[in-house]
Amino acid sequence: MTAKKYQIKKWFPLFLMMAPGLIYLFINNYVPMAGLVVAFKNFNVVDGIFGSPWVGFKNFEYLLKDAFAITRNTLLYNMVFITLNTVLGIIFAIFICDVRNKKLKTVYQSAILLPFLMSIVIVSYITFAFFSADNGLMNNTILPALGKEPVAWYQEPKYWPVILVIVNCWKGVGYGCLIYISSITGIDPAFYEAAELDGASKWEQIKYITLPSIAPSIITLTLLNIGRIFYADFGLFYQVTQNSGQLYSTTNVIDTYVYRGLLQVGNIGMASAAGFYQSVIGFILVLTANMAVRRFSKENALF
């Protein structure tokens, strides 16, 4: 048996186990890439994807009408979400890992992950229970106790940047926190024991041991989030806001804008153009962020 045949026979079981996942990845992720041409066509079902007439960049015109406002909203919200979720996730992970009681630690981990597992529909109802103009907790309990007048929350855009950030953090911080907990748990306890013997404070242990040790996890999650910075959480901006027209100035993002455009115009080519726009910008941002990471810490870069 030649060396090549021996290698094939040796690794064949692994290739066989990989095959279903690779086939699924190819069909689900790579085959649909041919559909990107729809962004440059006047798509109709009769002619199909490749038979529909070309229209160049006409499909992008609809997106560019309000490009600045929706792009600004999408970028700023996601930048705040990424920053706060990362910082809070690390803080909560450190606190939870310091809990000595194993049962309490399990309770805290479950409590912080539970909102992440909730449907956005449930989250929207919880938000509505707080901010309903007639029966909400804010208008009926909290504001009267503070001597404030009731507020028509779903008609006042100025409050929603803060509300959406709070809701997103409450729902999303648990995912990153769980990853950071796993990273912190994997740190050798001998490092902390040596630091204590040297008289290092808790903050110094966090600064010089914990944070450098979980830096790869932080960088990886941040780069992945940057790659999706042009993709807004549709449920958060559409469902939680109850699709209120009065809030569009501060809650309209690319995804909701395209969805409403599809409902009004029914233009599949326009929706494809928006997806193409998001993908290209996201790809560029990932490459740029990865290049920046490589300049400061080459071993922590994705590639």
PDB file of C-alpha atoms in Angstrom:
ATOM      1  CA  MET A   1       0.000   0.000   0.000  1.00  0.00           C
ATOM      2  CA  THR A   2       1.427   3.346  -1.056  1.00  0.00           C
ATOM      3  CA  ALA A   3       1.781   6.212   1.421  1.00  0.00           C
ATOM      4  CA  LYS A   4      -0.964   8.196  -0.339  1.00  0.00           C
ATOM      5  CA  LYS A   5      -3.479   5.338  -0.151  1.00  0.00           C
ATOM      6  CA  TYR A   6      -2.546   4.783   3.487  1.00  0.00           C
ATOM      7  CA  GLN A   7      -3.243   8.426   4.319  1.00  0.00           C
ATOM      8  CA  ILE A   8      -6.620   8.284   2.513  1.00  0.00           C
ATOM      9  CA  LYS A   9      -7.593   5.118   4.371  1.00  0.00           C
ATOM     10  CA  LYS A  10      -6.418   6.584   7.683  1.00  0.00           C
ATOM     11  CA  TRP A  11      -8.401   9.815   7.388  1.00  0.00           C
ATOM     12  CA  PHE A  12     -11.423   8.479   5.458  1.00  0.00           C
ATOM     13  CA  PRO A  13     -13.636   8.057   8.587  1.00  0.00           C
ATOM     14  CA  LEU A  14     -13.001  11.710   9.540  1.00  0.00           C
ATOM     15  CA  PHE A  15     -13.780  12.901   6.005  1.00  0.00           C
ATOM     16  CA  LEU A  16     -16.970  10.827   6.109  1.00  0.00           C
ATOM     17  CA  MET A  17     -18.067  12.469   9.364  1.00  0.00           C
ATOM     18  CA  MET A  18     -17.264  15.916   7.959  1.00  0.00           C
ATOM     19  CA  ALA A  19     -19.223  15.327   4.749  1.00  0.00           C
ATOM     20  CA  PRO A  20     -22.783  16.119   6.009  1.00  0.00           C
ATOM     21  CA  GLY A  21     -21.657  19.399   7.572  1.00  0.00           C
ATOM     22  CA  LEU A  22     -19.628  20.423   4.510  1.00  0.00           C
ATOM     23  CA  ILE A  23     -22.481  19.559   2.145  1.00  0.00           C
ATOM     24  CA  TYR A  24     -24.914  21.563   4.269  1.00  0.00           C
ATOM     25  CA  LEU A  25     -22.477  24.496   4.418  1.00  0.00           C
ATOM     26  CA  PHE A  26     -22.010  24.432   0.652  1.00  0.00           C
ATOM     27  CA  ILE A  27     -25.745  24.240  -0.135  1.00  0.00           C
ATOM     28  CA  ASN A  28     -26.842  26.744   2.520  1.00  0.00           C
ATOM     29  CA  ASN A  29     -24.010  29.296   2.330  1.00  0.00           C
ATOM     30  CA  TYR A  30     -22.334  29.111  -1.058  1.00  0.00           C
ATOM     31  CA  VAL A  31     -24.963  28.045  -3.609  1.00  0.00           C
ATOM     32  CA  PRO A  32     -27.255  31.013  -2.737  1.00  0.00           C
ATOM     33  CA  MET A  33     -24.383  33.417  -3.532  1.00  0.00           C
ATOM     34  CA  ALA A  34     -25.354  33.034  -7.204  1.00  0.00           C
ATOM     35  CA  GLY A  35     -28.545  34.885  -6.284  1.00  0.00           C
ATOM     36  CA  LEU A  36     -26.576  38.094  -5.693  1.00  0.00           C
ATOM     37  CA  VAL A  37     -27.252  38.961  -9.329  1.00  0.00           C
ATOM     38  CA  VAL A  38     -30.873  39.681  -8.313  1.00  0.00           C
ATOM     39  CA  ALA A  39     -29.604  42.937  -6.771  1.00  0.00           C
ATOM     40  CA  PHE A  40     -28.820  44.157 -10.294  1.00  0.00           C
ATOM     41  CA  LYS A  41     -31.966  42.842 -12.018  1.00  0.00           C
ATOM     42  CA  ASN A  42     -35.667  43.604 -12.296  1.00  0.00           C
ATOM     43  CA  PHE A  43     -36.598  40.218 -10.899  1.00  0.00           C
ATOM     44  CA  ASN A  44     -39.787  38.464 -11.940  1.00  0.00           C
ATOM     45  CA  VAL A  45     -40.835  34.899 -11.229  1.00  0.00           C
ATOM     46  CA  VAL A  46     -41.633  34.011 -14.835  1.00  0.00           C
ATOM     47  CA  ASP A  47     -38.145  34.744 -16.193  1.00  0.00           C
ATOM     48  CA  GLY A  48     -36.326  33.524 -13.065  1.00  0.00           C
ATOM     49  CA  ILE A  49     -33.078  34.782 -11.570  1.00  0.00           C
ATOM     50  CA  PHE A  50     -30.913  34.609 -14.652  1.00  0.00           C
ATOM     51  CA  GLY A  51     -33.611  35.442 -17.209  1.00  0.00           C
ATOM     52  CA  SER A  52     -34.807  38.668 -15.585  1.00  0.00           C
ATOM     53  CA  PRO A  53     -33.630  41.908 -17.264  1.00  0.00           C
ATOM     54  CA  TRP A  54     -30.611  43.793 -15.949  1.00  0.00           C
ATOM     55  CA  VAL A  55     -31.218  47.212 -14.373  1.00  0.00           C
ATOM     56  CA  GLY A  56     -27.707  48.050 -13.154  1.00  0.00           C
ATOM     57  CA  PHE A  57     -27.697  49.982  -9.866  1.00  0.00           C
ATOM     58  CA  LYS A  58     -31.343  51.062 -10.066  1.00  0.00           C
ATOM     59  CA  ASN A  59     -32.304  48.781  -7.149  1.00  0.00           C
ATOM     60  CA  PHE A  60     -29.873  50.674  -4.942  1.00  0.00           C
ATOM     61  CA  GLU A  61     -31.621  53.999  -5.556  1.00  0.00           C
ATOM     62  CA  TYR A  62     -34.472  53.132  -3.172  1.00  0.00           C
ATOM     63  CA  LEU A  63     -31.962  52.327  -0.445  1.00  0.00           C
ATOM     64  CA  LEU A  64     -29.985  55.532  -1.023  1.00  0.00           C
ATOM     65  CA  LYS A  65     -33.012  57.819  -0.590  1.00  0.00           C
ATOM     66  CA  ASP A  66     -32.741  57.617   3.183  1.00  0.00           C
ATOM     67  CA  ALA A  67     -29.286  56.031   3.270  1.00  0.00           C
ATOM     68  CA  PHE A  68     -27.734  58.483   5.698  1.00  0.00           C
ATOM     69  CA  ALA A  69     -30.443  58.241   8.387  1.00  0.00           C
ATOM     70  CA  ILE A  70     -30.861  54.469   8.348  1.00  0.00           C
ATOM     71  CA  THR A  71     -27.112  53.823   8.063  1.00  0.00           C
ATOM     72  CA  ARG A  72     -26.445  56.221  10.947  1.00  0.00           C
ATOM     73  CA  ASN A  73     -29.076  54.538  13.123  1.00  0.00           C
ATOM     74  CA  THR A  74     -27.839  51.036  12.274  1.00  0.00           C
ATOM     75  CA  LEU A  75     -24.179  51.849  12.906  1.00  0.00           C
ATOM     76  CA  LEU A  76     -24.619  53.896  16.090  1.00  0.00           C
ATOM     77  CA  TYR A  77     -27.001  51.413  17.724  1.00  0.00           C
ATOM     78  CA  ASN A  78     -24.757  48.456  16.916  1.00  0.00           C
ATOM     79  CA  MET A  79     -21.626  50.260  18.126  1.00  0.00           C
ATOM     80  CA  VAL A  80     -23.328  50.954  21.465  1.00  0.00           C
ATOM     81  CA  PHE A  81     -24.687  47.392  21.646  1.00  0.00           C
ATOM     82  CA  ILE A  82     -21.270  45.844  20.974  1.00  0.00           C
ATOM     83  CA  THR A  83     -19.486  48.081  23.484  1.00  0.00           C
ATOM     84  CA  LEU A  84     -21.977  47.722  26.335  1.00  0.00           C
ATOM     85  CA  ASN A  85     -22.596  43.999  25.841  1.00  0.00           C
ATOM     86  CA  THR A  86     -18.852  43.327  25.814  1.00  0.00           C
ATOM     87  CA  VAL A  87     -18.102  45.429  28.909  1.00  0.00           C
ATOM     88  CA  LEU A  88     -21.115  44.179  30.893  1.00  0.00           C
ATOM     89  CA  GLY A  89     -20.521  40.587  29.786  1.00  0.00           C
ATOM     90  CA  ILE A  90     -16.945  40.688  31.097  1.00  0.00           C
ATOM     91  CA  ILE A  91     -17.984  42.357  34.379  1.00  0.00           C
ATOM     92  CA  PHE A  92     -20.779  39.873  35.066  1.00  0.00           C
ATOM     93  CA  ALA A  93     -18.545  36.943  34.079  1.00  0.00           C
ATOM     94  CA  ILE A  94     -15.874  38.047  36.577  1.00  0.00           C
ATOM     95  CA  PHE A  95     -18.445  38.506  39.350  1.00  0.00           C
ATOM     96  CA  ILE A  96     -20.084  35.127  38.691  1.00  0.00           C
ATOM     97  CA  CYS A  97     -16.733  33.318  38.577  1.00  0.00           C
ATOM     98  CA  ASP A  98     -15.894  34.785  41.990  1.00  0.00           C
ATOM     99  CA  VAL A  99     -18.984  33.206  43.562  1.00  0.00           C
ATOM    100  CA  ARG A 100     -17.838  30.293  45.732  1.00  0.00           C
ATOM    101  CA  ASN A 101     -21.214  28.609  46.161  1.00  0.00           C
ATOM    102  CA  LYS A 102     -21.719  26.309  43.155  1.00  0.00           C
ATOM    103  CA  LYS A 103     -25.523  26.348  43.404  1.00  0.00           C
ATOM    104  CA  LEU A 104     -25.617  30.136  43.470  1.00  0.00           C
ATOM    105  CA  LYS A 105     -23.206  30.272  40.545  1.00  0.00           C
ATOM    106  CA  THR A 106     -25.524  28.006  38.536  1.00  0.00           C
ATOM    107  CA  VAL A 107     -28.513  30.183  39.424  1.00  0.00           C
ATOM    108  CA  TYR A 108     -26.711  33.360  38.348  1.00  0.00           C
ATOM    109  CA  GLN A 109     -25.568  31.800  35.070  1.00  0.00           C
ATOM    110  CA  SER A 110     -29.096  30.623  34.281  1.00  0.00           C
ATOM    111  CA  ALA A 111     -30.605  33.980  35.240  1.00  0.00           C
ATOM    112  CA  ILE A 112     -28.311  35.980  32.978  1.00  0.00           C
ATOM    113  CA  LEU A 113     -28.778  33.571  30.041  1.00  0.00           C
ATOM    114  CA  LEU A 114     -32.583  33.296  30.330  1.00  0.00           C
ATOM    115  CA  PRO A 115     -33.403  36.608  28.548  1.00  0.00           C
ATOM    116  CA  PHE A 116     -31.196  35.577  25.617  1.00  0.00           C
ATOM    117  CA  LEU A 117     -33.307  32.447  25.154  1.00  0.00           C
ATOM    118  CA  MET A 118     -36.590  34.368  25.206  1.00  0.00           C
ATOM    119  CA  SER A 119     -38.493  35.033  22.014  1.00  0.00           C
ATOM    120  CA  ILE A 120     -38.393  38.668  20.932  1.00  0.00           C
ATOM    121  CA  VAL A 121     -42.213  38.581  20.951  1.00  0.00           C
ATOM    122  CA  ILE A 122     -42.164  37.877  24.692  1.00  0.00           C
ATOM    123  CA  VAL A 123     -39.589  40.633  25.170  1.00  0.00           C
ATOM    124  CA  SER A 124     -41.834  43.053  23.272  1.00  0.00           C
ATOM    125  CA  TYR A 125     -44.759  42.245  25.572  1.00  0.00           C
ATOM    126  CA  ILE A 126     -42.579  42.741  28.656  1.00  0.00           C
ATOM    127  CA  THR A 127     -41.480  46.113  27.263  1.00  0.00           C
ATOM    128  CA  PHE A 128     -45.092  47.015  26.507  1.00  0.00           C
ATOM    129  CA  ALA A 129     -46.041  46.124  30.085  1.00  0.00           C
ATOM    130  CA  PHE A 130     -43.566  48.769  31.242  1.00  0.00           C
ATOM    131  CA  PHE A 131     -44.307  51.491  28.703  1.00  0.00           C
ATOM    132  CA  SER A 132     -47.965  51.142  27.783  1.00  0.00           C
ATOM    133  CA  ALA A 133     -49.577  54.589  27.959  1.00  0.00           C
ATOM    134  CA  ASP A 134     -52.708  53.309  29.716  1.00  0.00           C
ATOM    135  CA  ASN A 135     -51.649  50.337  31.833  1.00  0.00           C
ATOM    136  CA  GLY A 136     -47.844  50.467  31.872  1.00  0.00           C
ATOM    137  CA  LEU A 137     -45.792  50.221  35.031  1.00  0.00           C
ATOM    138  CA  MET A 138     -43.940  53.448  34.239  1.00  0.00           C
ATOM    139  CA  ASN A 139     -47.049  55.617  33.835  1.00  0.00           C
ATOM    140  CA  ASN A 140     -49.105  54.016  36.609  1.00  0.00           C
ATOM    141  CA  THR A 141     -46.492  53.438  39.302  1.00  0.00           C
ATOM    142  CA  ILE A 142     -42.988  54.795  38.792  1.00  0.00           C
ATOM    143  CA  LEU A 143     -43.682  58.239  37.294  1.00  0.00           C
ATOM    144  CA  PRO A 144     -46.475  59.115  39.788  1.00  0.00           C
ATOM    145  CA  ALA A 145     -44.165  58.117  42.656  1.00  0.00           C
ATOM    146  CA  LEU A 146     -41.584  60.570  41.287  1.00  0.00           C
ATOM    147  CA  GLY A 147     -44.184  63.298  40.817  1.00  0.00           C
ATOM    148  CA  LYS A 148     -43.906  63.144  37.010  1.00  0.00           C
ATOM    149  CA  GLU A 149     -46.634  63.317  34.371  1.00  0.00           C
ATOM    150  CA  PRO A 150     -47.475  60.208  32.278  1.00  0.00           C
ATOM    151  CA  VAL A 151     -45.662  59.893  28.951  1.00  0.00           C
ATOM    152  CA  ALA A 152     -46.963  58.555  25.643  1.00  0.00           C
ATOM    153  CA  TRP A 153     -43.887  56.374  25.215  1.00  0.00           C
ATOM    154  CA  TYR A 154     -44.788  54.937  21.825  1.00  0.00           C
ATOM    155  CA  GLN A 155     -45.217  58.425  20.391  1.00  0.00           C
ATOM    156  CA  GLU A 156     -42.018  60.012  21.738  1.00  0.00           C
ATOM    157  CA  PRO A 157     -38.911  59.113  19.661  1.00  0.00           C
ATOM    158  CA  LYS A 158     -36.432  60.798  22.024  1.00  0.00           C
ATOM    159  CA  TYR A 159     -36.774  58.110  24.704  1.00  0.00           C
ATOM    160  CA  TRP A 160     -36.255  55.086  22.477  1.00  0.00           C
ATOM    161  CA  PRO A 161     -32.485  55.135  21.929  1.00  0.00           C
ATOM    162  CA  VAL A 162     -32.098  54.572  25.683  1.00  0.00           C
ATOM    163  CA  ILE A 163     -34.972  52.059  25.901  1.00  0.00           C
ATOM    164  CA  LEU A 164     -33.666  49.981  22.997  1.00  0.00           C
ATOM    165  CA  VAL A 165     -30.130  49.933  24.419  1.00  0.00           C
ATOM    166  CA  ILE A 166     -31.441  48.746  27.808  1.00  0.00           C
ATOM    167  CA  VAL A 167     -33.636  46.051  26.232  1.00  0.00           C
ATOM    168  CA  ASN A 168     -30.810  44.831  23.991  1.00  0.00           C
ATOM    169  CA  CYS A 169     -28.344  44.660  26.895  1.00  0.00           C
ATOM    170  CA  TRP A 170     -30.843  42.836  29.104  1.00  0.00           C
ATOM    171  CA  LYS A 171     -31.528  40.273  26.388  1.00  0.00           C
ATOM    172  CA  GLY A 172     -28.110  39.944  24.753  1.00  0.00           C
ATOM    173  CA  VAL A 173     -25.466  40.255  27.462  1.00  0.00           C
ATOM    174  CA  GLY A 174     -25.925  36.653  28.634  1.00  0.00           C
ATOM    175  CA  TYR A 175     -24.517  35.078  25.463  1.00  0.00           C
ATOM    176  CA  GLY A 176     -21.137  36.778  25.660  1.00  0.00           C
ATOM    177  CA  CYS A 177     -21.088  36.450  29.436  1.00  0.00           C
ATOM    178  CA  LEU A 178     -21.348  32.663  29.193  1.00  0.00           C
ATOM    179  CA  ILE A 179     -18.407  32.538  26.771  1.00  0.00           C
ATOM    180  CA  TYR A 180     -16.314  34.750  29.040  1.00  0.00           C
ATOM    181  CA  ILE A 181     -17.203  32.561  32.029  1.00  0.00           C
ATOM    182  CA  SER A 182     -15.908  29.527  30.113  1.00  0.00           C
ATOM    183  CA  SER A 183     -12.690  31.391  29.274  1.00  0.00           C
ATOM    184  CA  ILE A 184     -12.143  32.536  32.863  1.00  0.00           C
ATOM    185  CA  THR A 185     -12.832  29.035  34.188  1.00  0.00           C
ATOM    186  CA  GLY A 186     -10.049  27.726  31.942  1.00  0.00           C
ATOM    187  CA  ILE A 187      -7.408  30.003  33.502  1.00  0.00           C
ATOM    188  CA  ASP A 188      -4.916  28.126  35.671  1.00  0.00           C
ATOM    189  CA  PRO A 189      -5.703  28.923  39.358  1.00  0.00           C
ATOM    190  CA  ALA A 190      -1.940  28.877  40.045  1.00  0.00           C
ATOM    191  CA  PHE A 191      -1.683  32.309  38.417  1.00  0.00           C
ATOM    192  CA  TYR A 192      -4.078  33.811  40.958  1.00  0.00           C
ATOM    193  CA  GLU A 193      -2.417  32.003  43.853  1.00  0.00           C
ATOM    194  CA  ALA A 194       0.983  33.367  42.831  1.00  0.00           C
ATOM    195  CA  ALA A 195      -0.494  36.856  42.442  1.00  0.00           C
ATOM    196  CA  GLU A 196      -2.018  36.715  45.939  1.00  0.00           C
ATOM    197  CA  LEU A 197       1.313  35.640  47.405  1.00  0.00           C
ATOM    198  CA  ASP A 198       2.926  38.637  45.716  1.00  0.00           C
ATOM    199  CA  GLY A 199       0.315  40.923  47.290  1.00  0.00           C
ATOM    200  CA  ALA A 200      -1.614  41.737  44.120  1.00  0.00           C
ATOM    201  CA  SER A 201      -5.033  43.323  44.662  1.00  0.00           C
ATOM    202  CA  LYS A 202      -8.196  41.963  43.058  1.00  0.00           C
ATOM    203  CA  TRP A 203      -8.134  44.705  40.425  1.00  0.00           C
ATOM    204  CA  GLU A 204      -4.491  43.925  39.599  1.00  0.00           C
ATOM    205  CA  GLN A 205      -5.373  40.236  39.213  1.00  0.00           C
ATOM    206  CA  ILE A 206      -8.178  41.158  36.811  1.00  0.00           C
ATOM    207  CA  LYS A 207      -5.980  43.600  34.891  1.00  0.00           C
ATOM    208  CA  TYR A 208      -2.870  41.441  34.521  1.00  0.00           C
ATOM    209  CA  ILE A 209      -4.290  37.888  34.562  1.00  0.00           C
ATOM    210  CA  THR A 210      -8.011  37.703  33.735  1.00  0.00           C
ATOM    211  CA  LEU A 211      -8.288  40.248  30.919  1.00  0.00           C
ATOM    212  CA  PRO A 212      -5.133  39.154  29.012  1.00  0.00           C
ATOM    213  CA  SER A 213      -6.226  35.510  29.330  1.00  0.00           C
ATOM    214  CA  ILE A 214      -9.695  36.103  27.870  1.00  0.00           C
ATOM    215  CA  ALA A 215      -8.478  38.612  25.255  1.00  0.00           C
ATOM    216  CA  PRO A 216      -8.724  36.055  22.383  1.00  0.00           C
ATOM    217  CA  SER A 217     -12.404  35.427  23.222  1.00  0.00           C
ATOM    218  CA  ILE A 218     -13.104  39.169  23.456  1.00  0.00           C
ATOM    219  CA  ILE A 219     -11.411  39.880  20.124  1.00  0.00           C
ATOM    220  CA  THR A 220     -13.123  36.981  18.337  1.00  0.00           C
ATOM    221  CA  LEU A 221     -16.611  37.956  19.524  1.00  0.00           C
ATOM    222  CA  THR A 222     -15.952  41.615  18.729  1.00  0.00           C
ATOM    223  CA  LEU A 223     -14.765  40.846  15.199  1.00  0.00           C
ATOM    224  CA  LEU A 224     -17.807  38.643  14.572  1.00  0.00           C
ATOM    225  CA  ASN A 225     -20.089  41.397  15.847  1.00  0.00           C
ATOM    226  CA  ILE A 226     -18.339  43.990  13.684  1.00  0.00           C
ATOM    227  CA  GLY A 227     -19.004  41.738  10.697  1.00  0.00           C
ATOM    228  CA  ARG A 228     -22.716  42.069  11.411  1.00  0.00           C
ATOM    229  CA  ILE A 229     -22.660  45.736  12.380  1.00  0.00           C
ATOM    230  CA  PHE A 230     -24.778  46.583   9.323  1.00  0.00           C
ATOM    231  CA  TYR A 231     -27.381  43.999  10.305  1.00  0.00           C
ATOM    232  CA  ALA A 232     -29.803  45.271  12.904  1.00  0.00           C
ATOM    233  CA  ASP A 233     -31.859  43.097  15.243  1.00  0.00           C
ATOM    234  CA  PHE A 234     -35.100  43.191  13.259  1.00  0.00           C
ATOM    235  CA  GLY A 235     -37.265  41.981  16.139  1.00  0.00           C
ATOM    236  CA  LEU A 236     -35.855  44.605  18.482  1.00  0.00           C
ATOM    237  CA  PHE A 237     -36.507  47.537  16.153  1.00  0.00           C
ATOM    238  CA  TYR A 238     -39.785  46.306  14.696  1.00  0.00           C
ATOM    239  CA  GLN A 239     -41.499  44.193  17.337  1.00  0.00           C
ATOM    240  CA  VAL A 240     -40.411  45.949  20.537  1.00  0.00           C
ATOM    241  CA  THR A 241     -41.319  49.384  19.144  1.00  0.00           C
ATOM    242  CA  GLN A 242     -44.743  48.026  18.054  1.00  0.00           C
ATOM    243  CA  ASN A 243     -43.913  49.322  14.549  1.00  0.00           C
ATOM    244  CA  SER A 244     -44.978  52.779  15.677  1.00  0.00           C
ATOM    245  CA  GLY A 245     -44.712  55.293  12.843  1.00  0.00           C
ATOM    246  CA  GLN A 246     -43.978  58.152  15.251  1.00  0.00           C
ATOM    247  CA  LEU A 247     -40.707  56.465  16.252  1.00  0.00           C
ATOM    248  CA  TYR A 248     -39.229  55.967  12.769  1.00  0.00           C
ATOM    249  CA  SER A 249     -36.776  58.856  13.095  1.00  0.00           C
ATOM    250  CA  THR A 250     -34.837  57.066  15.848  1.00  0.00           C
ATOM    251  CA  THR A 251     -35.806  53.397  15.332  1.00  0.00           C
ATOM    252  CA  ASN A 252     -35.681  52.955  11.556  1.00  0.00           C
ATOM    253  CA  VAL A 253     -32.677  50.815  10.563  1.00  0.00           C
ATOM    254  CA  ILE A 254     -31.702  49.105   7.313  1.00  0.00           C
ATOM    255  CA  ASP A 255     -33.589  45.877   8.029  1.00  0.00           C
ATOM    256  CA  THR A 256     -36.871  47.515   9.040  1.00  0.00           C
ATOM    257  CA  TYR A 257     -36.586  50.024   6.187  1.00  0.00           C
ATOM    258  CA  VAL A 258     -36.227  47.234   3.625  1.00  0.00           C
ATOM    259  CA  TYR A 259     -39.040  45.197   5.191  1.00  0.00           C
ATOM    260  CA  ARG A 260     -41.439  48.125   5.080  1.00  0.00           C
ATOM    261  CA  GLY A 261     -40.299  48.853   1.538  1.00  0.00           C
ATOM    262  CA  LEU A 262     -41.090  45.272   0.523  1.00  0.00           C
ATOM    263  CA  LEU A 263     -44.561  45.539   2.059  1.00  0.00           C
ATOM    264  CA  GLN A 264     -45.241  48.755   0.141  1.00  0.00           C
ATOM    265  CA  VAL A 265     -43.411  48.105  -3.151  1.00  0.00           C
ATOM    266  CA  GLY A 266     -42.908  44.320  -3.253  1.00  0.00           C
ATOM    267  CA  ASN A 267     -39.552  44.742  -5.032  1.00  0.00           C
ATOM    268  CA  ILE A 268     -37.383  41.655  -4.472  1.00  0.00           C
ATOM    269  CA  GLY A 269     -34.468  43.224  -6.360  1.00  0.00           C
ATOM    270  CA  MET A 270     -34.428  46.135  -3.908  1.00  0.00           C
ATOM    271  CA  ALA A 271     -34.308  43.756  -0.933  1.00  0.00           C
ATOM    272  CA  SER A 272     -31.436  41.870  -2.565  1.00  0.00           C
ATOM    273  CA  ALA A 273     -29.599  45.158  -3.145  1.00  0.00           C
ATOM    274  CA  ALA A 274     -29.885  45.978   0.554  1.00  0.00           C
ATOM    275  CA  GLY A 275     -28.549  42.542   1.487  1.00  0.00           C
ATOM    276  CA  PHE A 276     -25.684  42.956  -0.976  1.00  0.00           C
ATOM    277  CA  TYR A 277     -24.894  46.393   0.469  1.00  0.00           C
ATOM    278  CA  GLN A 278     -24.885  45.025   4.033  1.00  0.00           C
ATOM    279  CA  SER A 279     -22.701  42.046   3.126  1.00  0.00           C
ATOM    280  CA  VAL A 280     -20.052  44.061   1.280  1.00  0.00           C
ATOM    281  CA  ILE A 281     -19.760  46.696   4.020  1.00  0.00           C
ATOM    282  CA  GLY A 282     -19.691  44.011   6.719  1.00  0.00           C
ATOM    283  CA  PHE A 283     -16.927  42.131   4.857  1.00  0.00           C
ATOM    284  CA  ILE A 284     -14.859  45.306   4.552  1.00  0.00           C
ATOM    285  CA  LEU A 285     -15.330  46.093   8.246  1.00  0.00           C
ATOM    286  CA  VAL A 286     -14.227  42.594   9.309  1.00  0.00           C
ATOM    287  CA  LEU A 287     -11.084  42.842   7.163  1.00  0.00           C
ATOM    288  CA  THR A 288     -10.323  46.322   8.508  1.00  0.00           C
ATOM    289  CA  ALA A 289     -10.865  45.300  12.137  1.00  0.00           C
ATOM    290  CA  ASN A 290      -8.771  42.158  11.678  1.00  0.00           C
ATOM    291  CA  MET A 291      -5.932  44.190  10.134  1.00  0.00           C
ATOM    292  CA  ALA A 292      -6.036  46.546  13.120  1.00  0.00           C
ATOM    293  CA  VAL A 293      -5.853  43.586  15.523  1.00  0.00           C
ATOM    294  CA  ARG A 294      -2.915  42.079  13.603  1.00  0.00           C
ATOM    295  CA  ARG A 295      -0.941  45.312  14.015  1.00  0.00           C
ATOM    296  CA  PHE A 296      -1.177  45.163  17.814  1.00  0.00           C
ATOM    297  CA  SER A 297      -1.564  41.453  18.523  1.00  0.00           C
ATOM    298  CA  LYS A 298      -0.913  39.160  15.577  1.00  0.00           C
ATOM    299  CA  GLU A 299      -1.648  35.954  17.491  1.00  0.00           C
ATOM    300  CA  ASN A 300      -5.164  37.146  18.403  1.00  0.00           C
ATOM    301  CA  ALA A 301      -6.220  37.985  14.820  1.00  0.00           C
ATOM    302  CA  LEU A 302      -8.697  35.693  13.063  1.00  0.00           C
ATOM    303  CA  PHE A 303      -6.456  35.364   9.988  1.00  0.00           C
TER     304      PHE A 303
END
